[in-house]
Amino acid sequence: MPLITVNSIIKEYETAHALRGVSMEVKKGEWVNIMGASGSGKSTLLNIIGGLDSATSGDVIIDSVNIEKLSEDELAVFRREKIGIIFQQAHLIPYLTAVENVMIAQYFHSMADESEAKEALQRVGLGQRLSHRPSQLSGGEQQRICIARALINSPELLLADEPTGNLDRENTKMILELLKKLHSEDHFTIVLVTHDHFVSTHGDRILTMEDGHIIRDEPVNDLRS
Amino acid sequence: MIFEAKLIGFKEGIKICLVWLVLYSYLLSKERKELIKPFYAGLALSAAAAFLSLLLPAGLISKDDAGNIISMSFAAFLILSGAALYHASGVNLFFGKGDVRSGASAGILVISGSLLFFLPDFAGSVLYLQGLAILKDDLLMTWASACAGLLIAGIVFFSFMKFYKPYRLGSFFGLPQLFLFLSMAKLFGGGIKGISELSLIPSVQRGFMKFIHDFIHQTFVLLLVPDHPILKKTAWDFIGIFFGAGFASAVSLLLLLSLPALFIRHSLFYPLPEPQGDTNASRRRIWALMLSDRRKKALPVMVFMVFIVAAWFSYGGEAVSKIYKPQPRPLAADGGIVRIPVKDPAGDIMDGRLHKFSLFHEGEVIRIMAVRRSDDSVSVCLDACEICPPDGYGQRDDHLVCVYCGTPIAVDSVGEPGGCNPIPLSADVGERFITIEMSEILKKWSFVNSVKTSEGVK
Ligand SMILES: Nc1ncnc2c1ncn2[C@@H]1O[C@H](COP(=O)(O)OP(=O)(O)OP(=O)(O)O)[C@@H](O)[C@H]1O
Ligand SMILES: [Mg+2]
């Protein structure tokens, strides 16, 4: 039973066809990278899987639930319980400290728990930066807060849209190592969108998109060889 | 239409609707919707029994009795709510026996609960309406008005429910909260008369005052002999505080608030069980659910507390203040006989009000009082009891009140001897005169505790 099943998704905008019939499956615990040229529809697909956007037609089934059929409220609950998201931009609240930014996510899920939030930041290597504000932290450090925040409610699915897009190689490596460690410990599923070939060598599988279609689906190891 | 009758019908109707709404919401949230049927049965039985009570011999149940029973059923629901709270905090009050979830036993409990709740109110209202019908000399109109009131309540409620179904109310009520709600519905809508007695507060307060008074009185009477040195003026001034109406009022308010306060404490501060869950997040989610459930259930209780305090100061204050204290009219003994005219320009003994008379004997003023009871007999007593300093009695509604200690004594029980009752005199009540032997008065007056008055030791 796959965790994610996407069935002939079409997404049309007035001016563009972002997705022209996309189908795919992601197994539980798998790490799938989505690559492709700019404008090929990667973010659109990711947003639809995450319930942030809805498809013009087609089904998205996550953990046996067809999220295209959920009401706005049910979808909010579903996202809160099952999905963690990180973007290229950190989207941290500037006037809150690192711990408080994580606690906000706990609060909207259930209730804040400071010691658990601190522990989560220690896990991503920010034990010394707990009470810093985002502006006092580097891009890599900010992205690590985002990872702690996205994973604090133990989601089954982590969606990442260009998580290392604005980081240098050193920081990119560090973020990927961190994701690898957390993924191997907590066994959540990752769908990651990237331009970067180096990034896509991490994980299990690569989907390549072009003009609203998936044109290739290959395991990571094959590509390396 | 008779306004008073319409009001009684309206009040009973609103009470039924509100209780139905809260109970139904509660049952919905507990997924025991089927238990609303025994509630209807209990409601119907209560109405039937109330009307059947009209067939009982007149005077077997007085309006006063009905009022007392309503107060008692209020107390019963208050106690039940406390018990349910105790049960909910982990103590199994059923001692492991009896499964209330089984259909039959739950149904029987709901029927008896509904009877306990509605029967006293219905019986009281029916009794009052019948009295009203006799007074107005229009049986049909009285009952028609009452039915109209009931109908108006129903229509108001149903039109409200047509647009808005607040069944989410159920999540604010656990069993303890449900019982507390029922007792509050009694407290605020339990009176049997019309608008002047929408609240049980005065009678609850009188009940508490009597309890406090009796308790303190018995303790002091048992522990101390009257001429003990501790009974100096200062000591009595101090003890007097406990007998005062203000003290009793404050304590009864505290007693009434103590149970809701316990609810709040339980809801907000009782330690939560450690939740089971594989991840921190799932444990946190369970915690959050438990906390929000508790807070929700504390909310109606807080509302009740506000209501109690507000009602206390509006009704309670009134109950303590309005005491009628007539001036004693002087009398003289003639040949060892004291004669009180039943009706003369200065007053009519049969008017239901308290009448006082004074006699001068060997430099001492002896006070006598007379009052008509509801069965038209006249009770003649000394204006003093055996326990308190002889400050005498005043009248409030259908009660006499000891001026010194605030104990209420139902007019119909005036004439019974002992304790806090005014000392009865054997008197001959005739058409025109009440005659009492002077020797009887002097003998009884010697029982009066004349060692002390509230002004101090004599
Ligand atoms: N809100 C929108 N309104 C109209 N067209 C849109 C909208 N969002 C995306 N598109 C179009 O849909 C197509 C796919 O966009 P999408 O953002 O998914 O691409 P992408 O693969 O993520 O590109 P990038 O790598 O640049 O982020 C593009 O042609 C884009 O212009
Ligand atoms: Mg994109």
XYZ file of C-alpha atoms and ligand atoms in Angstrom:
715
model
C 0.000 0.000 0.000
C 1.717 3.211 -1.123
C 1.584 6.251 1.151
C 0.902 8.586 -1.773
C -1.020 7.737 -4.913
C -1.433 10.498 -7.492
C -3.947 9.668 -10.257
C -3.955 11.639 -13.543
C -3.714 15.048 -11.978
C -4.461 17.965 -14.252
C -3.909 21.507 -13.109
C -4.957 24.300 -15.418
C -4.527 27.996 -14.922
C -6.241 30.521 -17.163
C -2.981 31.187 -18.893
C -1.125 27.914 -18.492
C -1.377 24.152 -18.092
C 0.856 23.466 -15.083
C 0.142 19.724 -14.904
C -1.145 17.728 -17.845
C -1.996 14.363 -16.330
C 0.484 13.300 -13.678
C 0.341 9.870 -12.001
C 2.804 8.542 -9.470
C 3.153 6.530 -6.283
C 5.389 6.958 -3.262
C 5.920 4.129 -0.788
C 5.895 4.622 2.946
C 9.343 5.666 4.162
C 10.609 6.387 0.649
C 12.632 9.491 -0.278
C 11.630 10.765 -3.709
C 13.229 13.714 -5.486
C 11.436 15.666 -8.195
C 13.604 17.399 -10.786
C 12.942 19.352 -13.936
C 13.330 22.663 -15.626
C 11.860 25.837 -14.298
C 8.143 25.996 -14.987
C 7.800 22.247 -15.513
C 5.228 21.977 -12.703
C 7.292 20.647 -9.788
C 6.031 23.098 -7.165
C 2.483 22.791 -8.418
C 2.606 19.020 -7.953
C 4.153 19.314 -4.503
C 1.555 21.868 -3.400
C -1.269 19.647 -4.593
C 0.172 16.650 -2.721
C 0.438 18.830 0.375
C -3.144 20.018 0.080
C -2.014 23.624 -0.295
C -3.533 23.764 -3.766
C -6.230 21.702 -5.425
C -6.125 19.960 -8.797
C -8.459 20.779 -11.682
C -9.108 17.034 -11.956
C -7.650 13.807 -10.672
C -7.185 12.224 -7.255
C -4.519 12.498 -4.607
C -4.723 9.674 -2.090
C -2.541 9.935 0.980
C -2.690 7.223 3.622
C -5.975 5.937 2.097
C -7.593 9.395 2.237
C -8.562 11.154 -0.984
C -7.563 14.683 -0.034
C -9.224 16.194 -3.101
C -12.544 15.243 -1.489
C -11.883 16.785 1.912
C -13.566 19.981 3.056
C -11.448 23.000 3.897
C -11.587 22.214 7.638
C -10.873 18.514 7.214
C -7.949 19.367 4.969
C -6.508 21.704 7.590
C -6.714 18.924 10.185
C -5.191 16.459 7.722
C -2.259 18.750 6.960
C -1.682 19.463 10.618
C -1.564 15.772 11.502
C 0.203 14.201 8.541
C 2.338 16.694 6.689
C 5.404 18.796 7.374
C 6.570 21.320 4.790
C 9.832 23.211 4.205
C 10.362 25.848 1.520
C 13.309 27.637 0.074
C 12.482 30.734 2.087
C 12.470 30.014 5.788
C 9.126 31.702 6.574
C 10.120 32.064 10.204
C 8.436 34.632 12.409
C 11.100 37.334 12.786
C 10.244 38.550 16.276
C 10.150 35.082 17.840
C 13.169 33.074 18.981
C 14.148 29.726 17.480
C 12.369 27.783 20.244
C 9.276 29.938 19.979
C 9.130 29.411 16.216
C 9.031 25.659 16.835
C 6.535 26.033 19.682
C 4.155 27.877 17.372
C 3.881 24.726 15.266
C 3.207 22.650 18.394
C 0.577 25.134 19.460
C -1.341 24.957 16.193
C -1.142 21.173 16.277
C -2.111 20.649 19.918
C -0.274 22.524 22.624
C 3.141 24.067 23.124
C 5.796 22.098 24.996
C 8.988 24.050 25.446
C 11.261 21.215 26.536
C 10.204 19.080 23.576
C 10.835 22.033 21.229
C 14.297 22.537 22.710
C 15.082 18.861 22.257
C 14.027 19.061 18.621
C 16.386 22.001 18.047
C 19.207 20.108 19.740
C 18.573 17.264 17.303
C 19.154 19.586 14.349
C 22.300 20.934 15.999
C 20.930 24.258 17.211
C 21.217 23.543 20.931
C 23.360 26.678 21.314
C 21.023 28.942 19.355
C 17.741 28.340 21.164
C 16.924 31.919 22.031
C 18.287 33.583 18.899
C 15.959 35.342 16.531
C 15.992 34.379 12.824
C 17.851 37.574 11.895
C 20.718 36.525 14.157
C 21.092 33.171 12.367
C 22.644 32.106 9.067
C 20.575 30.761 6.168
C 21.598 27.182 6.966
C 20.691 27.619 10.602
C 17.342 29.113 9.680
C 16.630 26.165 7.402
C 17.455 23.819 10.278
C 14.849 25.576 12.435
C 12.404 24.994 9.588
C 13.258 21.307 9.577
C 12.770 21.060 13.338
C 9.487 22.942 12.959
C 8.283 20.751 10.087
C 9.068 17.545 11.973
C 7.958 18.582 15.481
C 4.500 17.044 15.096
C 5.855 13.725 13.766
C 4.351 13.992 10.276
C 4.303 10.927 8.070
C 5.201 12.989 5.055
C 7.810 15.724 4.696
C 7.481 17.927 1.619
C 10.449 20.077 0.682
C 10.448 22.656 -2.142
C 14.007 23.672 -2.970
C 15.113 23.422 0.680
C 18.694 24.240 -0.191
C 17.946 26.665 -3.022
C 19.679 29.609 -1.459
C 22.457 27.823 0.425
C 26.116 27.349 -0.449
C 27.564 23.869 -0.941
C 28.750 23.519 2.674
C 25.377 24.363 4.117
C 23.582 22.285 1.472
C 25.657 19.268 2.473
C 24.946 19.842 6.125
C 21.155 20.119 5.557
C 21.140 16.955 3.428
C 23.166 15.017 6.012
C 20.726 16.185 8.643
C 17.715 15.108 6.586
C 19.381 11.759 5.978
C 19.962 11.215 9.677
C 16.430 12.202 10.673
C 14.941 10.139 7.842
C 16.829 7.043 8.903
C 15.812 7.521 12.542
C 12.175 8.485 12.142
C 11.262 6.696 8.893
C 9.008 9.438 7.532
C 8.457 9.789 3.792
C 10.172 12.615 1.856
C 9.135 14.263 -1.391
C 11.757 16.851 -2.315
C 11.771 19.267 -5.245
C 15.122 20.482 -6.498
C 17.066 21.835 -9.451
C 20.297 20.617 -8.028
C 21.760 17.302 -9.247
C 23.901 17.026 -6.142
C 20.801 17.229 -3.969
C 18.988 14.627 -6.022
C 21.711 12.042 -5.424
C 20.335 11.702 -1.883
C 17.319 9.502 -1.325
C 15.811 6.579 -3.237
C 14.248 7.747 -6.474
C 14.178 10.634 -8.935
C 11.170 11.774 -10.946
C 11.912 14.120 -13.796
C 9.247 16.501 -15.018
C 8.883 18.362 -18.282
C 6.023 20.587 -19.353
C 3.517 19.187 -16.869
C 4.399 15.523 -17.393
C 6.604 13.056 -15.556
C 8.982 11.881 -18.220
C 11.400 9.762 -16.202
C 11.220 7.683 -13.003
C 14.530 6.155 -11.968
C 16.249 4.973 -8.798
C 19.051 7.144 -7.409
C 21.709 4.411 -7.541
C 21.348 3.933 -11.326
C 21.991 7.585 -11.876
C 25.145 7.537 -9.812
C 26.671 4.646 -11.675
C -56.053 35.892 30.698
C -54.678 35.726 34.185
C -51.149 37.038 34.077
C -49.836 35.132 37.091
C -51.099 31.812 35.743
C -49.630 32.513 32.318
C -46.310 33.310 33.939
C -46.263 30.043 35.864
C -47.044 28.088 32.711
C -44.351 29.993 30.826
C -41.775 29.392 33.526
C -42.448 25.660 33.715
C -42.385 25.474 29.905
C -39.033 27.224 29.617
C -37.638 24.991 32.319
C -38.759 21.854 30.463
C -37.303 23.162 27.176
C -33.936 24.089 28.688
C -33.587 20.816 30.549
C -34.537 18.954 27.379
C -31.970 20.879 25.350
C -29.088 20.293 27.741
C -30.007 16.669 28.358
C -30.470 15.906 24.671
C -27.164 17.574 23.764
C -25.476 15.647 26.541
C -26.944 12.346 25.368
C -25.948 13.109 21.774
C -22.357 13.725 22.779
C -22.357 10.481 24.790
C -24.042 8.621 21.915
C -26.907 7.582 24.180
C -29.654 9.355 22.274
C -32.111 6.559 23.026
C -32.207 7.622 26.692
C -34.303 10.669 25.794
C -37.336 8.361 25.715
C -37.248 7.520 29.433
C -36.920 11.275 29.972
C -40.197 11.831 28.117
C -41.738 9.064 30.190
C -40.547 10.692 33.412
C -41.859 14.056 32.234
C -45.278 12.621 31.397
C -45.431 10.712 34.687
C -44.538 13.871 36.609
C -47.296 15.842 34.903
C -49.820 13.070 35.488
C -48.815 12.652 39.132
C -48.980 16.414 39.689
C -52.574 16.527 38.447
C -53.459 13.406 40.418
C -52.181 15.152 43.542
C -55.165 17.503 43.159
C -57.348 14.549 44.108
C -55.577 14.200 47.450
C -57.517 15.534 50.435
C -57.139 19.311 50.636
C -54.417 20.460 52.964
C -52.479 17.191 52.884
C -49.766 18.942 50.914
C -49.491 22.676 51.469
C -47.731 25.087 49.161
C -45.143 25.339 51.888
C -44.554 21.587 51.760
C -44.209 21.740 48.000
C -41.692 24.570 48.386
C -39.732 22.516 50.889
C -39.743 19.489 48.625
C -38.515 21.638 45.729
C -35.693 22.886 47.954
C -34.874 19.329 48.888
C -34.802 18.123 45.307
C -32.516 21.075 44.551
C -30.242 19.832 47.333
C -30.502 16.270 45.991
C -29.298 17.321 42.542
C -26.546 19.433 44.056
C -25.360 16.453 46.090
C -25.661 14.167 43.050
C -23.439 16.496 41.069
C -20.847 16.379 43.825
C -21.042 12.595 43.890
C -20.709 12.394 40.108
C -17.671 14.671 40.272
C -16.148 12.478 42.948
C -16.906 9.461 40.791
C -15.400 11.138 37.735
C -12.175 11.864 39.588
C -11.541 8.159 39.846
C -13.418 6.834 42.868
C -15.871 4.165 41.813
C -19.017 4.971 43.775
C -20.716 1.852 42.460
C -18.092 -0.290 44.166
C -17.554 -2.130 40.930
C -21.186 -3.237 40.848
C -24.013 -2.151 38.578
C -23.366 -1.209 35.000
C -25.146 2.064 34.327
C -24.418 1.677 30.630
C -26.861 -1.207 30.328
C -30.103 -0.042 28.728
C -32.624 -0.962 31.407
C -30.826 0.397 34.457
C -29.905 3.611 32.649
C -33.530 4.006 31.552
C -34.816 3.530 35.084
C -32.300 6.059 36.393
C -33.383 8.610 33.794
C -37.080 8.112 34.608
C -36.525 8.457 38.351
C -34.253 11.448 37.814
C -36.895 13.171 35.682
C -39.545 12.417 38.297
C -37.340 13.757 41.067
C -36.735 16.852 39.001
C -40.163 17.678 37.625
C -42.701 16.246 40.050
C -42.093 18.686 42.938
C -42.139 21.693 40.602
C -45.222 20.537 38.747
C -47.030 19.646 41.960
C -46.132 23.026 43.458
C -47.279 24.880 40.358
C -50.505 22.893 40.104
C -51.207 23.563 43.767
C -50.550 27.239 43.312
C -52.656 27.436 40.185
C -55.533 25.754 41.953
C -55.280 28.263 44.776
C -55.232 31.013 42.192
C -58.298 29.558 40.486
C -60.217 29.649 43.780
C -59.016 33.185 44.486
C -59.968 34.467 41.035
C -63.096 32.324 41.033
C -62.425 31.286 37.446
C -61.128 27.753 37.113
C -61.234 27.626 33.338
C -59.463 30.919 32.739
C -56.703 30.095 35.235
C -55.855 26.823 33.568
C -56.260 28.242 30.095
C -53.824 31.012 30.998
C -51.335 28.523 32.361
C -51.599 26.436 29.202
C -51.164 29.581 27.112
C -47.980 30.381 29.041
C -46.722 26.858 28.472
C -47.548 27.130 24.783
C -45.756 30.464 24.416
C -42.634 28.949 25.999
C -42.855 26.026 23.588
C -43.296 28.253 20.547
C -40.437 30.554 21.550
C -38.202 27.545 22.065
C -39.141 25.710 18.879
C -38.720 28.756 16.708
C -35.306 29.254 18.266
C -34.398 25.619 17.595
C -35.610 25.939 14.022
C -32.852 28.404 13.230
C -30.168 27.335 15.626
C -29.537 23.901 17.065
C -26.931 24.348 19.766
C -26.343 20.647 20.326
C -22.622 21.366 20.594
C -23.588 22.349 24.123
C -23.160 18.656 24.895
C -19.383 18.926 24.863
C -19.582 21.355 27.779
C -21.421 18.877 29.978
C -20.235 15.754 31.718
C -22.509 13.934 34.154
C -21.393 16.101 37.111
C -22.015 19.264 35.083
C -25.399 17.901 34.006
C -26.507 17.397 37.604
C -25.114 20.782 38.545
C -27.106 22.322 35.705
C -30.268 20.612 36.962
C -29.746 21.902 40.479
C -29.130 25.390 39.084
C -32.303 25.169 36.999
C -34.062 24.444 40.298
C -32.313 27.248 42.092
C -33.263 29.869 39.538
C -36.595 28.522 38.380
C -37.783 26.417 41.290
C -40.202 28.773 43.017
C -43.866 27.848 42.752
C -45.355 31.307 42.607
C -45.168 33.749 39.776
C -42.580 36.368 39.117
C -42.028 37.239 42.758
C -40.486 33.854 43.444
C -38.536 32.939 40.374
C -35.680 31.913 42.577
C -35.258 29.454 45.399
C -32.549 31.641 46.830
C -34.539 33.047 49.777
C -35.664 29.602 50.878
C -32.218 28.101 50.354
C -30.831 30.907 52.426
C -33.418 30.379 55.139
C -32.595 26.674 55.113
C -28.900 27.304 55.459
C -29.479 29.919 58.134
C -31.573 27.534 60.147
C -28.939 24.855 59.808
C -26.116 27.144 60.866
C -28.137 28.561 63.691
C -29.221 25.188 65.015
C -25.727 23.839 64.776
C -24.143 26.705 66.665
C -26.994 26.931 69.095
C -26.933 23.276 69.995
C -23.187 23.379 70.387
C -23.251 26.322 72.760
C -26.291 25.151 74.639
C -24.718 21.744 75.108
C -21.266 22.962 75.966
C -22.000 25.938 78.149
C -24.249 26.516 81.111
C -25.937 29.907 80.851
C -24.247 31.398 83.924
C -20.781 30.330 82.904
C -18.310 33.210 83.251
C -17.564 32.994 79.541
C -21.036 34.346 78.863
C -20.038 37.865 79.636
C -21.183 40.688 77.429
C -18.113 40.615 75.211
C -18.321 36.871 74.694
C -21.969 37.110 73.715
C -21.245 39.991 71.424
C -18.752 37.758 69.711
C -20.994 34.702 69.591
C -23.790 36.936 68.388
C -21.880 37.455 65.158
C -22.421 33.793 64.328
C -26.151 34.102 64.875
C -26.434 37.177 62.719
C -28.234 37.127 59.406
C -25.210 38.603 57.640
C -22.982 35.792 58.778
C -25.504 33.121 57.866
C -25.980 34.710 54.487
C -22.235 34.805 53.813
C -21.753 31.213 54.933
C -24.664 29.919 52.890
C -23.322 31.734 49.841
C -19.925 30.153 50.472
C -21.502 26.726 50.887
C -23.409 27.125 47.650
C -20.265 28.253 45.825
C -18.011 25.615 47.346
C -19.198 22.796 45.107
C -18.788 24.754 41.846
C -15.383 25.868 43.158
C -14.496 22.210 43.605
C -15.577 21.615 39.990
C -13.296 24.392 38.798
C -10.413 23.069 40.850
C -10.974 19.613 39.451
C -11.285 20.892 35.894
C -8.270 23.125 35.901
C -5.809 21.729 38.416
C -6.432 18.026 38.880
C -3.404 16.186 37.432
C -4.022 14.734 33.984
C -3.236 11.072 33.404
C -0.067 10.409 31.416
C -1.315 9.868 27.868
C -0.368 6.801 25.848
C 1.103 7.482 22.414
C 4.039 6.483 20.229
C 5.272 9.975 19.474
C 5.612 13.180 21.438
C 3.192 14.753 19.022
C 0.453 12.180 19.615
C 0.886 12.438 23.383
C 0.693 16.208 23.059
C -2.461 15.894 20.978
C -4.145 13.720 23.641
C -3.070 16.125 26.356
C -4.477 19.021 24.393
C -7.789 17.219 23.915
C -8.039 16.401 27.606
C -7.212 19.965 28.578
C -9.663 21.520 26.187
C -12.364 19.100 27.349
C -11.731 20.097 30.940
C -11.755 23.785 30.173
C -14.975 23.423 28.246
C -16.570 21.667 31.168
C -15.389 24.322 33.594
C -17.140 26.993 31.546
C -20.789 26.293 32.445
C -19.737 25.940 36.071
C -18.149 29.379 35.997
C -21.320 30.769 34.471
C -23.329 29.180 37.310
C -21.023 30.769 39.862
C -21.572 34.196 38.357
C -25.336 33.579 38.365
C -25.309 32.420 41.970
C -23.413 35.454 43.176
C -25.545 37.832 41.132
C -28.798 36.213 42.221
C -27.624 36.078 45.785
C -27.174 39.780 45.989
C -30.440 40.555 44.270
C -32.670 38.000 46.010
C -30.647 37.236 49.114
C -30.337 40.831 50.190
C -34.064 41.243 49.929
C -34.697 38.104 51.931
C -32.661 39.355 54.839
C -33.974 42.891 54.928
C -37.756 43.042 54.816
C -38.761 42.018 58.307
C -42.043 43.340 59.634
C -41.755 44.268 63.316
C -45.048 45.502 64.793
C -45.165 47.737 67.869
C -46.582 45.922 70.929
C -50.003 47.197 72.001
C -50.335 47.587 75.780
C -52.687 45.265 77.652
C -53.674 44.940 81.289
C -54.722 41.924 83.301
C -58.181 42.076 84.804
C -58.791 39.709 87.685
C -55.975 37.360 86.657
C -57.302 37.227 83.078
C -55.825 38.892 80.007
C -58.270 39.627 77.187
C -57.175 40.463 73.646
C -59.861 41.747 71.275
C -59.882 39.722 68.045
C -60.917 42.751 66.038
C -60.778 46.365 67.092
C -59.752 49.659 65.477
C -56.097 49.045 66.372
C -55.873 45.795 64.448
C -57.383 42.553 63.210
C -55.769 39.399 64.596
C -57.129 37.439 61.646
C -55.316 39.552 59.016
C -52.405 37.076 58.849
C -49.917 39.579 60.191
C -48.010 39.317 63.419
C -49.580 41.148 66.375
C -47.725 41.981 69.545
C -48.967 43.022 72.966
C -47.171 44.121 76.113
C -48.008 43.569 79.776
C -46.430 45.375 82.668
C -45.673 43.103 85.593
C -43.517 43.960 88.634
C -41.322 46.356 86.701
C -40.825 43.961 83.808
C -42.319 44.125 80.343
C -43.795 40.836 79.164
C -44.516 40.567 75.450
C -47.173 38.344 73.921
C -47.856 37.772 70.259
C -50.676 36.336 68.204
C -50.746 35.258 64.591
C -53.274 33.494 62.373
C -52.128 30.254 60.801
C -53.126 29.191 57.305
C -55.845 26.892 58.702
C -57.469 29.989 60.322
C -56.555 28.954 63.859
C -54.802 31.527 66.001
C -51.556 30.829 67.751
C -50.773 32.746 70.923
C -47.226 32.735 72.252
C -44.760 34.703 74.260
C -42.596 36.949 72.100
C -39.543 34.960 73.168
C -38.094 31.488 73.079
C -36.243 29.436 75.665
C -32.844 29.871 74.127
C -32.200 33.302 72.736
C -32.219 36.570 74.621
C -35.809 37.833 74.426
C -35.368 40.215 71.510
C -38.572 38.798 70.072
C -39.735 37.951 66.582
C -40.411 39.731 63.342
C -42.349 38.506 60.306
C -41.092 37.840 56.811
C -43.515 36.377 54.258
C -44.996 33.286 55.855
C -42.256 32.998 58.432
C -41.530 34.480 61.789
C -37.894 35.378 62.245
C -36.057 35.510 65.548
C -34.669 39.034 65.722
C -31.681 37.859 67.719
C -30.550 34.822 65.746
C -32.405 35.089 62.465
C -33.946 31.626 62.690
C -36.975 31.393 60.413
C -40.051 29.667 61.829
C -42.945 28.863 59.532
C -46.111 30.611 60.765
C -47.979 27.326 60.528
C -45.605 25.756 63.020
C -45.875 28.608 65.500
C -47.395 27.157 68.672
C -45.204 24.101 68.755
C -43.146 24.111 71.917
C -39.418 23.833 72.438
C -36.145 24.997 71.006
C -36.223 28.113 68.926
C -40.000 28.222 68.708
C -41.755 31.007 70.537
C -43.040 29.656 73.849
C -46.720 28.805 73.304
C -49.443 29.913 75.712
C -52.597 27.990 76.258
C -55.299 30.463 75.352
C -58.992 30.416 74.676
C -59.677 31.854 71.254
C -63.264 33.029 71.045
C -65.310 34.950 68.481
C -64.510 38.374 69.938
C -61.786 37.846 72.490
C -58.755 35.757 73.106
C -58.469 35.051 76.824
C -55.347 33.956 78.639
C -54.778 33.295 82.323
C -52.226 35.678 83.823
C -50.762 32.787 85.836
C -50.074 30.882 82.586
C -48.249 33.911 81.171
C -46.128 34.362 84.290
C -45.297 30.673 84.488
C -44.114 30.568 80.871
C -42.288 33.896 81.080
C -40.107 32.407 83.800
C -38.673 30.007 81.204
C -37.509 32.910 79.150
C -33.822 33.337 79.110
C -33.744 36.748 80.717
C -30.111 36.547 81.792
C -28.971 38.220 78.656
C -30.234 40.263 75.755
C -28.334 41.333 72.712
C -27.558 44.540 74.625
C -25.628 42.539 77.175
C -26.028 40.792 80.503
C -28.779 42.163 82.684
N -0.908 30.927 -9.733
C -0.573 30.694 -11.013
N -1.262 31.280 -12.012
C -0.973 31.017 -13.306
N 0.025 30.199 -13.689
C 0.757 29.589 -12.733
C 0.480 29.805 -11.338
N 1.372 29.052 -10.620
C 2.156 28.431 -11.540
N 1.795 28.740 -12.780
C 2.394 28.219 -14.001
O 2.389 26.812 -13.916
C 3.609 26.300 -14.441
C 4.312 25.444 -13.437
O 4.753 26.202 -12.334
P 5.544 25.633 -11.123
O 5.691 26.708 -10.083
O 4.947 24.371 -10.702
O 6.949 25.326 -11.764
P 8.277 24.793 -11.097
O 8.617 23.550 -11.798
O 8.152 24.731 -9.632
O 9.311 25.925 -11.502
P 10.515 26.490 -10.639
O 11.591 25.472 -10.816
O 10.874 27.765 -11.369
O 10.107 26.699 -9.294
C 4.413 27.513 -14.858
O 4.258 27.680 -16.259
C 3.817 28.655 -14.132
O 3.931 29.843 -14.860
Mg 9.029 25.815 -7.975
